Amino acid sequence: RVEGEPDPELQLLRIEDLSGKPLALLVNYALHNNANIYNGPGYTADISGALRKHLHKLYGEDTAVLFMPSACGDINWIDLDRLDFCHRNDFYDRVGLSYAGKVAAIDADITSQTGAIRSLTRELVLMDRPYTDYEATVDFTFGPPETQKEIWDHYKADYAAHKDDPLKENHLHLSAFSLGEDFAVVTAPVELFCQYGMEIKAKSPFRHTMFWELTNGHEGYAP
């Protein structure tokens, strides 16, 4: 099931020294990073690690590579019609390689930005939303329900345990900074849906605006 539009824009901020040597590459794209979850237990750098590996081949290992997910709360790399393809052990590497190729293409046409760095921070207080029966309604959110019993059992138990809890306050720290007159970054400690990230960029007075989610905390989804 598809609703709304994904954000197709991959953005690059290249930081370099006075001689033009790249010091860091900041890559921004609206997609989850966790395509490596089927390779077994353990910690992994996942898609962003593959991105770094391939960019280091082009720029050298002393160039820092940072992947910042844009608003992607309602989109990920899973195609429920092609699960066998998405579960391949090399899938995360293929996604990271595609990022790296796009970064190299963008970098060929990148424009210079100089100017003052400005920043601001705001606190936003929001209440938890109340639980609804939908929390425990089995559907195809995670794939065929018969293969996802463990996930749905968890959701049902969570719903039964907490549906009557009093709602708590959430203190969200929102930050933004600009570089010169043409570039800005907006951040939030939640996973926003794609449409909000695109709206933020469309309404920004800056020529180029990145949105970074899950910064300064993890406060869940904000659909």
Coordinates of C-alpha atoms in Angstrom, one line a residue:
R1 CA 0.0 0.0 0.0
V2 CA 1.3 3.4 -1.0
E3 CA 0.0 6.7 0.2
G4 CA 1.5 10.1 -0.6
E5 CA 4.8 10.8 -2.3
P6 CA 8.4 9.9 -1.3
D7 CA 11.1 12.6 -1.3
P8 CA 13.4 11.9 -4.2
E9 CA 16.0 14.5 -3.4
L10 CA 19.5 13.4 -2.3
Q11 CA 21.5 16.4 -1.0
L12 CA 25.2 16.8 -0.4
L13 CA 27.1 19.3 1.8
R14 CA 30.8 19.2 1.1
I15 CA 33.2 20.8 3.6
E16 CA 36.7 21.6 2.3
D17 CA 39.8 23.4 3.3
L18 CA 41.2 26.5 1.7
S19 CA 43.0 24.5 -0.9
G20 CA 39.8 22.7 -2.0
K21 CA 40.6 19.4 -0.4
P22 CA 37.4 17.7 1.0
L23 CA 37.3 17.4 4.7
A24 CA 33.8 16.0 5.1
L25 CA 30.8 14.9 3.0
L26 CA 27.4 15.2 4.6
V27 CA 24.8 13.2 2.7
N28 CA 21.0 13.8 3.3
Y29 CA 18.3 11.4 1.9
A30 CA 14.9 10.3 3.1
L31 CA 15.4 6.6 3.7
H32 CA 15.9 4.4 6.7
N33 CA 19.5 3.1 7.2
N34 CA 18.7 -0.4 8.5
A35 CA 18.7 -2.6 5.4
N36 CA 21.2 -5.0 7.0
I37 CA 18.9 -6.4 9.7
Y38 CA 18.6 -9.8 8.0
N39 CA 22.3 -10.6 8.3
G40 CA 22.0 -11.8 11.9
P41 CA 22.6 -10.3 15.3
G42 CA 25.3 -7.7 16.0
Y43 CA 26.0 -4.0 15.4
T44 CA 26.5 -2.7 11.8
A45 CA 27.0 0.6 10.1
D46 CA 24.5 -0.6 7.5
I47 CA 23.7 1.5 4.4
S48 CA 25.7 4.5 5.8
G49 CA 28.7 2.3 6.3
A50 CA 28.5 1.0 2.7
L51 CA 28.2 4.7 1.6
R52 CA 31.3 5.6 3.5
K53 CA 33.3 2.6 2.2
H54 CA 32.5 3.5 -1.5
L55 CA 33.1 7.3 -1.0
H56 CA 36.5 6.6 0.7
K57 CA 37.6 4.9 -2.5
L58 CA 37.0 8.1 -4.3
Y59 CA 38.0 10.7 -1.7
G60 CA 40.4 8.9 0.6
E61 CA 39.8 7.5 4.1
D62 CA 40.7 10.8 5.8
T63 CA 37.5 12.4 4.4
A64 CA 34.7 12.1 7.0
V65 CA 31.4 10.8 5.6
L66 CA 28.2 11.4 7.6
F67 CA 24.8 10.1 6.5
M68 CA 21.8 12.1 7.9
P69 CA 18.4 10.7 7.2
S70 CA 15.8 13.2 6.1
A71 CA 12.1 12.9 6.9
C72 CA 11.4 9.2 6.2
G73 CA 9.1 8.0 9.0
D74 CA 6.7 6.5 6.4
I75 CA 9.2 5.1 3.9
N76 CA 11.9 2.5 4.0
W77 CA 13.8 0.2 1.6
I78 CA 11.4 -2.8 1.8
D79 CA 9.4 -3.8 -1.3
L80 CA 6.8 -6.2 0.0
D81 CA 6.5 -7.6 -3.6
R82 CA 10.3 -8.3 -3.8
L83 CA 11.2 -9.5 -0.3
D84 CA 13.7 -12.0 -1.6
F85 CA 15.6 -9.3 -3.3
C86 CA 15.5 -7.0 -0.2
H87 CA 16.7 -9.7 2.1
R88 CA 19.9 -10.4 0.1
N89 CA 23.0 -10.1 2.2
D90 CA 24.5 -7.6 -0.1
F91 CA 21.4 -5.4 -0.5
Y92 CA 22.5 -2.7 2.0
D93 CA 25.8 -2.5 0.1
R94 CA 23.9 -2.0 -3.2
V95 CA 21.9 0.8 -1.7
G96 CA 25.0 2.5 -0.3
L97 CA 26.7 2.2 -3.6
S98 CA 23.8 3.9 -5.3
Y99 CA 24.1 6.7 -2.8
A100 CA 27.8 7.1 -3.5
G101 CA 27.2 7.3 -7.2
K102 CA 24.7 10.0 -6.8
V103 CA 27.0 11.9 -4.4
A104 CA 29.9 11.8 -7.0
A105 CA 27.5 13.1 -9.7
I106 CA 26.3 15.9 -7.4
D107 CA 29.9 16.8 -6.4
A108 CA 30.8 17.4 -10.0
D109 CA 28.4 20.4 -10.1
I110 CA 28.6 21.6 -6.5
T111 CA 28.6 25.4 -5.9
S112 CA 30.7 27.2 -3.3
Q113 CA 29.1 28.6 -0.2
T114 CA 30.8 31.0 2.2
G115 CA 29.5 33.3 4.9
A116 CA 28.5 33.4 8.6
I117 CA 27.2 30.4 10.4
R118 CA 24.0 31.2 12.4
S119 CA 22.1 28.8 14.7
L120 CA 19.0 28.7 16.9
T121 CA 17.3 26.2 19.2
R122 CA 13.7 26.0 20.4
E123 CA 11.9 23.7 22.8
L124 CA 8.5 22.3 21.7
V125 CA 6.3 20.6 24.4
L126 CA 3.9 18.0 23.0
M127 CA 1.7 15.5 24.7
D128 CA 1.7 11.8 23.9
R129 CA -1.2 10.8 21.6
P130 CA -3.7 8.4 23.2
Y131 CA -3.6 4.7 22.2
T132 CA -6.3 3.5 19.8
D133 CA -7.6 0.1 18.8
Y134 CA -5.5 0.4 15.6
E135 CA -2.3 -0.2 17.6
A136 CA -3.2 -3.9 17.9
T137 CA -5.0 -4.3 14.6
V138 CA -3.1 -6.9 12.5
D139 CA -2.4 -5.8 8.9
F140 CA 0.3 -5.9 6.4
T141 CA 2.5 -3.1 7.9
F142 CA 5.4 -5.5 8.5
G143 CA 4.6 -7.9 5.6
P144 CA 2.3 -11.0 5.6
P145 CA 0.8 -11.2 9.1
E146 CA 1.4 -15.0 9.3
T147 CA 5.2 -14.3 9.2
Q148 CA 5.1 -11.5 11.7
K149 CA 3.4 -13.0 14.7
E150 CA 6.2 -12.0 17.1
I151 CA 5.9 -8.4 16.1
W152 CA 2.1 -8.3 16.5
D153 CA 2.2 -10.2 19.8
H154 CA 4.5 -7.4 21.1
Y155 CA 2.2 -4.7 19.9
K156 CA -0.9 -6.4 21.4
A157 CA 0.9 -6.8 24.8
D158 CA 2.1 -3.2 24.7
Y159 CA -1.4 -2.0 23.9
A160 CA -3.0 -4.0 26.7
A161 CA -0.4 -2.8 29.3
H162 CA -0.4 0.9 28.4
K163 CA -3.7 1.9 26.7
D164 CA -5.0 3.4 29.9
D165 CA -1.8 5.2 31.0
P166 CA -1.9 8.9 31.6
L167 CA -0.4 10.9 28.7
K168 CA 3.1 12.2 29.3
E169 CA 4.7 15.5 28.2
N170 CA 7.5 15.3 25.6
H171 CA 10.1 18.1 25.5
L172 CA 11.5 18.2 21.9
H173 CA 14.6 20.2 21.1
L174 CA 14.5 21.7 17.6
S175 CA 17.6 23.1 16.2
A176 CA 18.6 24.8 12.9
F177 CA 21.7 26.5 11.4
S178 CA 22.5 28.3 8.3
L179 CA 25.7 28.8 6.3
G180 CA 25.8 32.0 4.4
E181 CA 22.6 33.1 2.6
D182 CA 21.9 30.0 0.5
F183 CA 22.1 27.0 2.8
A184 CA 20.3 25.9 5.9
V185 CA 19.7 22.7 8.0
V186 CA 16.6 22.0 10.1
T187 CA 16.6 19.2 12.7
A188 CA 14.2 17.4 15.0
P189 CA 14.4 14.4 17.4
V190 CA 11.6 12.5 15.8
E191 CA 10.9 10.6 12.6
L192 CA 8.7 12.8 10.4
F193 CA 6.7 11.6 7.5
C194 CA 8.1 12.5 4.0
Q195 CA 5.5 15.1 3.2
Y196 CA 6.6 17.3 6.2
G197 CA 10.3 17.2 5.2
M198 CA 9.3 18.3 1.7
E199 CA 7.1 21.0 3.0
I200 CA 9.9 22.3 5.3
K201 CA 12.2 22.5 2.3
A202 CA 9.6 24.1 0.0
K203 CA 8.7 26.8 2.6
S204 CA 12.3 27.6 3.5
P205 CA 13.6 31.0 2.4
F206 CA 17.0 29.4 1.7
R207 CA 18.0 28.1 -1.8
H208 CA 19.1 24.8 -0.3
T209 CA 17.6 23.3 2.9
M210 CA 18.3 19.9 4.5
F211 CA 16.1 18.3 7.1
W212 CA 17.8 15.9 9.5
E213 CA 15.6 13.7 11.7
L214 CA 16.5 11.8 14.9
T215 CA 18.8 14.5 16.1
N216 CA 19.4 15.3 19.8
G217 CA 17.2 12.3 20.9
H218 CA 14.7 9.8 19.7
E219 CA 11.1 10.7 20.5
G220 CA 9.3 8.3 18.1
Y221 CA 7.2 9.0 15.1
A222 CA 5.4 12.3 14.3
P223 CA 3.0 11.4 11.5

